[in-house]
Coordinates of C-alpha atoms and ligand atoms in Angstrom, one line a residue:
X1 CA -141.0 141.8 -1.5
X2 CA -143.8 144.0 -0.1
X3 CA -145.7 142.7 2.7
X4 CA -148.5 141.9 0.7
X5 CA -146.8 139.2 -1.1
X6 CA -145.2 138.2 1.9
X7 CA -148.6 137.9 3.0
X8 CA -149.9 135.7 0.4
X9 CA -147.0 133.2 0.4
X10 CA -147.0 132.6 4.0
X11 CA -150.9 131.9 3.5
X12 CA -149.9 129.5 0.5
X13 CA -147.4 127.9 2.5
X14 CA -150.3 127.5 5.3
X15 CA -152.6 125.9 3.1
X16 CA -150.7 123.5 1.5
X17 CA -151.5 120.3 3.1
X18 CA -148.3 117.3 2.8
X19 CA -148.0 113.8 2.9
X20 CA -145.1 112.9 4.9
X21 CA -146.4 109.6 6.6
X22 CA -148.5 106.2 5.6
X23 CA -152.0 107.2 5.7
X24 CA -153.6 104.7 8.3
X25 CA -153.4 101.2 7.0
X26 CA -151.3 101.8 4.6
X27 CA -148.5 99.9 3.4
X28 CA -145.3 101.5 3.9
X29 CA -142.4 101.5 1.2
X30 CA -139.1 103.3 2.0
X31 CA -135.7 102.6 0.5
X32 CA -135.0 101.8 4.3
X33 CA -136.3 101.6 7.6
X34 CA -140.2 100.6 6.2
X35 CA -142.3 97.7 5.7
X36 CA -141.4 97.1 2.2
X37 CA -138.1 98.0 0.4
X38 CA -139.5 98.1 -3.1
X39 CA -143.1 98.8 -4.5
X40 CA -143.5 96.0 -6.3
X41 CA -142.5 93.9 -3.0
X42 CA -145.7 95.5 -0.9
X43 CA -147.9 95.5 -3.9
X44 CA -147.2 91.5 -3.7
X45 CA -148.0 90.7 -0.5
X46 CA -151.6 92.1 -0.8
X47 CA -154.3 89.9 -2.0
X48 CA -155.9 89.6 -5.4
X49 CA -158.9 88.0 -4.3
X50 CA -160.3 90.1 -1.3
X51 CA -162.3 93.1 -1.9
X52 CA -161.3 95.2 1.3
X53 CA -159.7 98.5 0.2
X54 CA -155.9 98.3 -0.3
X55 CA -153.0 101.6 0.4
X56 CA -149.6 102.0 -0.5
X57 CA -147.4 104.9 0.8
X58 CA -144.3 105.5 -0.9
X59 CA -141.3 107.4 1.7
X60 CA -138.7 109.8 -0.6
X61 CA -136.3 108.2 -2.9
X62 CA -135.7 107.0 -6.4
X63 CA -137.2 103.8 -7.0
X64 CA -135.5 101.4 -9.4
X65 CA -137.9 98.9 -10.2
X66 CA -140.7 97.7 -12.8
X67 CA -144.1 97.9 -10.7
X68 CA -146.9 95.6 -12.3
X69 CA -150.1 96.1 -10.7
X70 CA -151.9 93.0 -11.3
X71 CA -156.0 92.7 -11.6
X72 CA -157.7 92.4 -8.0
X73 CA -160.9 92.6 -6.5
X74 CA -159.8 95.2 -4.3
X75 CA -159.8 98.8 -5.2
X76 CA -155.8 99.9 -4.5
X77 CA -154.5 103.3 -4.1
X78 CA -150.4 104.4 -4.0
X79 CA -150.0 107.2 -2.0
X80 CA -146.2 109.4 -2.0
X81 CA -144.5 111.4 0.2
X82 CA -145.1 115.1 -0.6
X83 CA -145.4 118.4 1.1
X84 CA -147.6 119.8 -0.7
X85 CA -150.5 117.2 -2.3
X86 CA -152.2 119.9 -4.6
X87 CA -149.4 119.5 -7.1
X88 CA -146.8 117.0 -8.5
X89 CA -144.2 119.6 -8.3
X90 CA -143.2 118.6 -4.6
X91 CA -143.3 114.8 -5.4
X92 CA -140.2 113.4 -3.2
X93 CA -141.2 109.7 -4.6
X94 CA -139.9 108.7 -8.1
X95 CA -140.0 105.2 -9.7
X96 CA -137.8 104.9 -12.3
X97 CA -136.7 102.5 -15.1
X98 CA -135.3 102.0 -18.5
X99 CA -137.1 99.4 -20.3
X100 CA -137.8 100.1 -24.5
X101 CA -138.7 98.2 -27.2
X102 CA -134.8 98.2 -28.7
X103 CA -134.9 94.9 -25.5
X104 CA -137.7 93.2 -27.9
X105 CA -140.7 93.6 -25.4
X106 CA -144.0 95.4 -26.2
X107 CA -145.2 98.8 -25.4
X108 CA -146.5 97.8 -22.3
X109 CA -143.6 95.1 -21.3
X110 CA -141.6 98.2 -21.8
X111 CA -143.4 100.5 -19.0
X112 CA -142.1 101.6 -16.0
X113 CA -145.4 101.2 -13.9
X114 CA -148.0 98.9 -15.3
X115 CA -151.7 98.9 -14.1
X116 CA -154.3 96.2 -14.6
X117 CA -156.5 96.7 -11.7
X118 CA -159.2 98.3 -12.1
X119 CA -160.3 101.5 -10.1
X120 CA -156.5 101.8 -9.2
X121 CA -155.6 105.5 -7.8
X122 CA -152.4 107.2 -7.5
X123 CA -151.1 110.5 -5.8
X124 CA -148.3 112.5 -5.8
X125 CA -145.7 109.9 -7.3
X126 CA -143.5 110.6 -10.3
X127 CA -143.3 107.9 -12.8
X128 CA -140.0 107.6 -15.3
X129 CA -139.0 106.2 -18.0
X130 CA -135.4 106.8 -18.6
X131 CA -134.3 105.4 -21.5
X132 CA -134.3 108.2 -23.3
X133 CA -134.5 109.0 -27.3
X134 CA -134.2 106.1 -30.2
X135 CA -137.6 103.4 -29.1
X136 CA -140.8 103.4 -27.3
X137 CA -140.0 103.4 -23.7
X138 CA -143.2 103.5 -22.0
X139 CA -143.3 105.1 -18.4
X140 CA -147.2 104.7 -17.4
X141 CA -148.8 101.3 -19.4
X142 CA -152.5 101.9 -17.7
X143 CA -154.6 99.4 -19.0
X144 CA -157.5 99.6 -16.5
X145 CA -160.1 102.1 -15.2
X146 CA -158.1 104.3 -13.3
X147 CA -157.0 107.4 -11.8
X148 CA -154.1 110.2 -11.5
X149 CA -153.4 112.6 -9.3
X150 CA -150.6 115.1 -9.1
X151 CA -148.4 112.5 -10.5
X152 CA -145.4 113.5 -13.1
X153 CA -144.8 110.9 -15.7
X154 CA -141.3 111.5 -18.2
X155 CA -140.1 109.6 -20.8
X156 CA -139.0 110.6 -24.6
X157 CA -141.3 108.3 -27.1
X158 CA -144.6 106.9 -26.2
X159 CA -144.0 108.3 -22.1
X160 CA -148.0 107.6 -21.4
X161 CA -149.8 104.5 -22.7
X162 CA -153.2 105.4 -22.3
X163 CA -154.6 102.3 -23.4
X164 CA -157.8 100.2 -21.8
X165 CA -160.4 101.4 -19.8
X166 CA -161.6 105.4 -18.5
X167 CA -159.0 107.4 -17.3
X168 CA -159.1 110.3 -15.6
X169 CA -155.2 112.2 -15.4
X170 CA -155.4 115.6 -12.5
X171 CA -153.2 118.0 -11.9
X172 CA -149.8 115.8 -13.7
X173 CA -147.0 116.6 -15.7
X174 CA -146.8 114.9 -18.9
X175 CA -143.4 114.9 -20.6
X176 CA -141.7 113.9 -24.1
X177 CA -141.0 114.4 -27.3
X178 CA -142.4 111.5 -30.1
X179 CA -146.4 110.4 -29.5
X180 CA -146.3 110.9 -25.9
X181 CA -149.5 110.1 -25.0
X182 CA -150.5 107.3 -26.7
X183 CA -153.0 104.1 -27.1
X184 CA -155.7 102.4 -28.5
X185 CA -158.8 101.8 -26.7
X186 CA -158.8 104.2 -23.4
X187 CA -160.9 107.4 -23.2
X188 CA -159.1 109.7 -20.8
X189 CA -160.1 113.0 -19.7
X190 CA -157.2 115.3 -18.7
X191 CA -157.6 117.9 -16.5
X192 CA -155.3 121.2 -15.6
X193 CA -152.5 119.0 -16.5
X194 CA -149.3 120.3 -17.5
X195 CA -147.7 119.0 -21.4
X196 CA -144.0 119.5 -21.4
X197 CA -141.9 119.1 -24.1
X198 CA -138.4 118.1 -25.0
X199 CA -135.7 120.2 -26.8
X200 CA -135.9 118.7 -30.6
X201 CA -137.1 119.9 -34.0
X202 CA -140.3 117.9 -34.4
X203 CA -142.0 116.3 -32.0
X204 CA -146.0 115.1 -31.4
X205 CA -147.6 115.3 -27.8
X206 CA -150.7 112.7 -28.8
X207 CA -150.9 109.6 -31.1
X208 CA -154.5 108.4 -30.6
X209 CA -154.5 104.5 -32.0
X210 CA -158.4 104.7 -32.6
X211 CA -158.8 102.9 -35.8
X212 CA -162.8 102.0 -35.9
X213 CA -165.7 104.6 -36.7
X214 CA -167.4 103.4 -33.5
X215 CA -164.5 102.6 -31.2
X216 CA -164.1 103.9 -27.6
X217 CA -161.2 105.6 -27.5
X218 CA -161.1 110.0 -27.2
X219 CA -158.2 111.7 -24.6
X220 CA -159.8 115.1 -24.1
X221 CA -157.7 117.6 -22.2
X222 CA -159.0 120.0 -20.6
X223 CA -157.8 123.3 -18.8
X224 CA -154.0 122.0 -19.8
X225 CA -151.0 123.9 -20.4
X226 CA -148.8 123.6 -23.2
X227 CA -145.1 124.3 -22.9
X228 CA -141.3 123.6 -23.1
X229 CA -139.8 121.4 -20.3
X230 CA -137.7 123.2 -17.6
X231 CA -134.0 123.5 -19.4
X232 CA -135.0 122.3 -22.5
X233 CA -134.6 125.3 -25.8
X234 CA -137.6 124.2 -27.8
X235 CA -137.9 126.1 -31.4
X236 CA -141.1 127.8 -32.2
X237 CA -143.2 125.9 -34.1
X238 CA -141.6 122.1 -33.6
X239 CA -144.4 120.4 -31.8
X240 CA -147.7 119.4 -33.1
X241 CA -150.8 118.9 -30.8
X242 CA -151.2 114.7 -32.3
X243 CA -150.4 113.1 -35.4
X244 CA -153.6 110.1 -35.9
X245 CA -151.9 106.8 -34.6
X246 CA -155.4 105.1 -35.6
X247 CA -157.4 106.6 -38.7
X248 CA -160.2 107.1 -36.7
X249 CA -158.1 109.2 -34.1
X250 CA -160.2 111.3 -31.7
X251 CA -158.3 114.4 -29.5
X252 CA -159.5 117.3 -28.4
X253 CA -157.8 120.0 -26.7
X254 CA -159.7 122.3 -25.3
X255 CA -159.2 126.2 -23.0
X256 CA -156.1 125.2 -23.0
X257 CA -152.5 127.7 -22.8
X258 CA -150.4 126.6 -25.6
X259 CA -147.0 128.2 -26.0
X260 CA -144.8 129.1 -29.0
X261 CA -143.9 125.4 -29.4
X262 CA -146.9 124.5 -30.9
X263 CA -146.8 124.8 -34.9
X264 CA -149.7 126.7 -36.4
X265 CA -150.5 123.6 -38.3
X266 CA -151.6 122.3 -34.9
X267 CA -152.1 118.9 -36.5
X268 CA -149.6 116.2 -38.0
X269 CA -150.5 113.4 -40.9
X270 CA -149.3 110.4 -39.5
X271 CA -146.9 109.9 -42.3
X272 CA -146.2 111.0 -46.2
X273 CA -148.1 108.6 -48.4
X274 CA -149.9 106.8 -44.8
X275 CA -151.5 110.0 -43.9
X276 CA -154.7 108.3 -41.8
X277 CA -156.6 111.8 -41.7
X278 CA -159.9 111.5 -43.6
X279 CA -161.4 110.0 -40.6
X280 CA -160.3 111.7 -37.1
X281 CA -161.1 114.0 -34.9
X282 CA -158.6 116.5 -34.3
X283 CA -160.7 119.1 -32.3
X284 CA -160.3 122.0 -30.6
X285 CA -162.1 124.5 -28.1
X286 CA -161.0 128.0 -26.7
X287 CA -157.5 127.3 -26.5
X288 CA -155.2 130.1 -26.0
X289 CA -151.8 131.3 -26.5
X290 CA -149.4 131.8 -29.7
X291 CA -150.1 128.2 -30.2
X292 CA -153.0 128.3 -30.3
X293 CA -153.3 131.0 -33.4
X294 CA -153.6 128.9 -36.5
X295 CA -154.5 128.8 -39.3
X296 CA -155.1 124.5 -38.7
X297 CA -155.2 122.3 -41.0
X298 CA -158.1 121.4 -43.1
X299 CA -158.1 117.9 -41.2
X300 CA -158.7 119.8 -37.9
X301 CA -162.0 120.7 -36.1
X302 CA -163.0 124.0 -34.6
X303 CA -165.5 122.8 -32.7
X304 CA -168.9 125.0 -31.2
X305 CA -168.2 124.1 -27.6
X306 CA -166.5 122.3 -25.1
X307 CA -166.8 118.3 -24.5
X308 CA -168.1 117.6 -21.0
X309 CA -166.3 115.0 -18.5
X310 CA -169.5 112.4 -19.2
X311 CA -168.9 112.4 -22.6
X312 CA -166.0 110.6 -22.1
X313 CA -166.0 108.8 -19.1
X314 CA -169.9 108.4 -19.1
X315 CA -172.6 108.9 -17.2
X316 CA -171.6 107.3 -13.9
X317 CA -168.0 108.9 -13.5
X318 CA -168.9 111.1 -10.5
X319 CA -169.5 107.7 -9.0
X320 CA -166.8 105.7 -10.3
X321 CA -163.9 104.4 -7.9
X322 CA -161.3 105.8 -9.6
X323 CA -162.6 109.2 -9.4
X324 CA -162.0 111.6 -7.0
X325 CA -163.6 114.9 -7.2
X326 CA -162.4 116.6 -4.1
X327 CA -159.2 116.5 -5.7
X328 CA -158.7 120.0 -7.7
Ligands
LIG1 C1 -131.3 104.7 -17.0 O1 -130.6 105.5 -18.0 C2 -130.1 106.6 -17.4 C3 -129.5 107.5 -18.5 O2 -130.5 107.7 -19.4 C4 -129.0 106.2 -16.4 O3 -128.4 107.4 -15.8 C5 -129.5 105.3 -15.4 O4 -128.5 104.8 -14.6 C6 -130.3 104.1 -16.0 N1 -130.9 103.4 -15.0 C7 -131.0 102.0 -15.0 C8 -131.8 101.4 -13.9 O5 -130.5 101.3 -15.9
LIG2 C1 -162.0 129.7 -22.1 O1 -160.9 129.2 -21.4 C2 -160.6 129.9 -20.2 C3 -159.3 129.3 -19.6 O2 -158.3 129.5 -20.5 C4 -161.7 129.9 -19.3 O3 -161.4 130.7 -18.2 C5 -163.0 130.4 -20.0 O4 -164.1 130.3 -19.1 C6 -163.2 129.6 -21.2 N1 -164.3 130.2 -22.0 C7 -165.3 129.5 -22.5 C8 -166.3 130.2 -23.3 O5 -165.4 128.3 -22.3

């Protein structure tokens, strides 16, 4: 390596800024020697009912546990351990869990983390679902305005349930094969997030489940990246960019990187003789990459410019609690 390099990696490794204790007054999780031995344990003992701000901090390990994050006055943040909180790719705290439909439970019975309080914030924490191919196995259910940070979430079907409430996703890894990021009523804006994909012959990042003309629900990702998961051989052309969950499903992906693994179709009917196309919106916006060629199909939208955050979070984002801007 010249010393240039050398240079440049020594100032990288300067600048990036860990996480390797409980931010003060913070709860402290850690599989031993903390406050709390499980997640859901610490999230329990704070109260629903005051409206002083609420921490968790989560120490290294694999958690094995169902988190449900009940509805509180309170605005509540997880923190995890990391050593570097500009990215997921450091995370040292997992949660993990194998819930999936085949057990009789609903999408978000089925999720690994569950989140019903509104203005909830997480950083640095990976989120899994592990039950792998063959049912909906949900590893984020967010039903609640809320916010992501350098988080990784991985599952195989249905891995993200972006379902109730604005949501704003920075800086994770997304991960799966069959309608990965999925749900009915959320808008969500995604932002430089990275879309991994799992080794199969067909697969569909998005499955929006908007089914009204004037419904709230649009994910909008933005500045994303598009590509096979670490390990995982993905053939070209296997993965669509959504297939419409709801018939009025709205998705727009926008300068975005899209590898080889996207088809040229770009878009998916939902299914042969249920196609649910005549009504979404399947747009897209300077994306680039092989993926990203065409020629679309005619249910997809080249659209004349880029969405901006407030038109899908609204007005007051900047100011909303689950938003952090210094984050990026
Ligand atoms: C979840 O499934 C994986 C295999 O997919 C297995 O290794 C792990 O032990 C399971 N975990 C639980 C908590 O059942
Ligand atoms: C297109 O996307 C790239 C990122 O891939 C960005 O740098 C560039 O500014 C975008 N151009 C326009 C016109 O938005």
């Amino acid at each position: 390596m010249n010393s240039l390099l050398v240079g440049l990696a020594f100032v990288a490794s300067v600048l990036a800024e860990g996480r390797t204790s409980a931010p003060d007054g913070c709860l402290n999780v850690a599989q031993s020697g903390g406050d709390y031995s499980t997640i859901q344990s610490a999230v329990d003992s704070l109260s629903t009912t005051s409206s002083d701000a609420q921490c968790v901090f989560v120490n290294p390990g694999t958690y094995s546990e169902q988190v449900l994050v009940s509805a509180r006055s309170a605005q509540l943040t997880f923190y995890g351990y990391t050593d570097d909180t500009t990215s997921y790719a450091d995370n040292q705290a997992t949660i993990s869990y194998n819930l999936s439909q085949a057990d009789g439970l609903s999408n978000d019975l089925t999720g690994t983390l569950r989140i019903k309080a509104t203005n909830f914030k997480m950083y640095n924490i990976n989120v899994n679902n592990g039950y792998g191919e063959g049912s909906q196995a949900i590893a984020l259910s967010a039903y609640a305005d809320s916010g992501y940070y350098g988080c990784a979430f991985t599952g195989f079907q249905d891995t993200l349930l972006s379902n109730v409430g604005n949501q704003y996703y920075a800086g994770c890894m997304i991960q799966g094969a069959t309608d990965y990021i999925f749900g009915q009523e959320a808008a969500a804006w995604f932002e430089q997030c990275d879309l991994r994909v799992l080794a199969r012959s067909l697969g569909y990042i998005t499955a929006n489940g908007e089914d009204t003309a004037d419904g709230t629900s649009i994910y909008v990702l933005n500045n994303c990246d598009i590509a096979a998961a670490d390990g995982n051989t993905v053939p070209e052309g296997a993965y669509y960019l959504g297939r419409p969950w709801g018939d009025h499903a709205k998705v727009v992906f926008q300068n975005t990187a899209m590898s080889a693994v996207i088809n040229e179709d770009g878009w998916h009917i939902w299914n042969t003789g249920d196609e649910r196309t005549d009504n979404v919106l399947f747009g897209e916006y300077n994306n680039s990459g092989v993926g990203a060629a065409g020629p679309r199909v005619d249910f997809a939208t080249i659209l004349d410019s880029a969405y901006a955050i407030a038109d899908v979070l609204g007005d007051g984002y900047a100011s909303a609690g689950y938003y952090d801007a210094s984050y990026l």
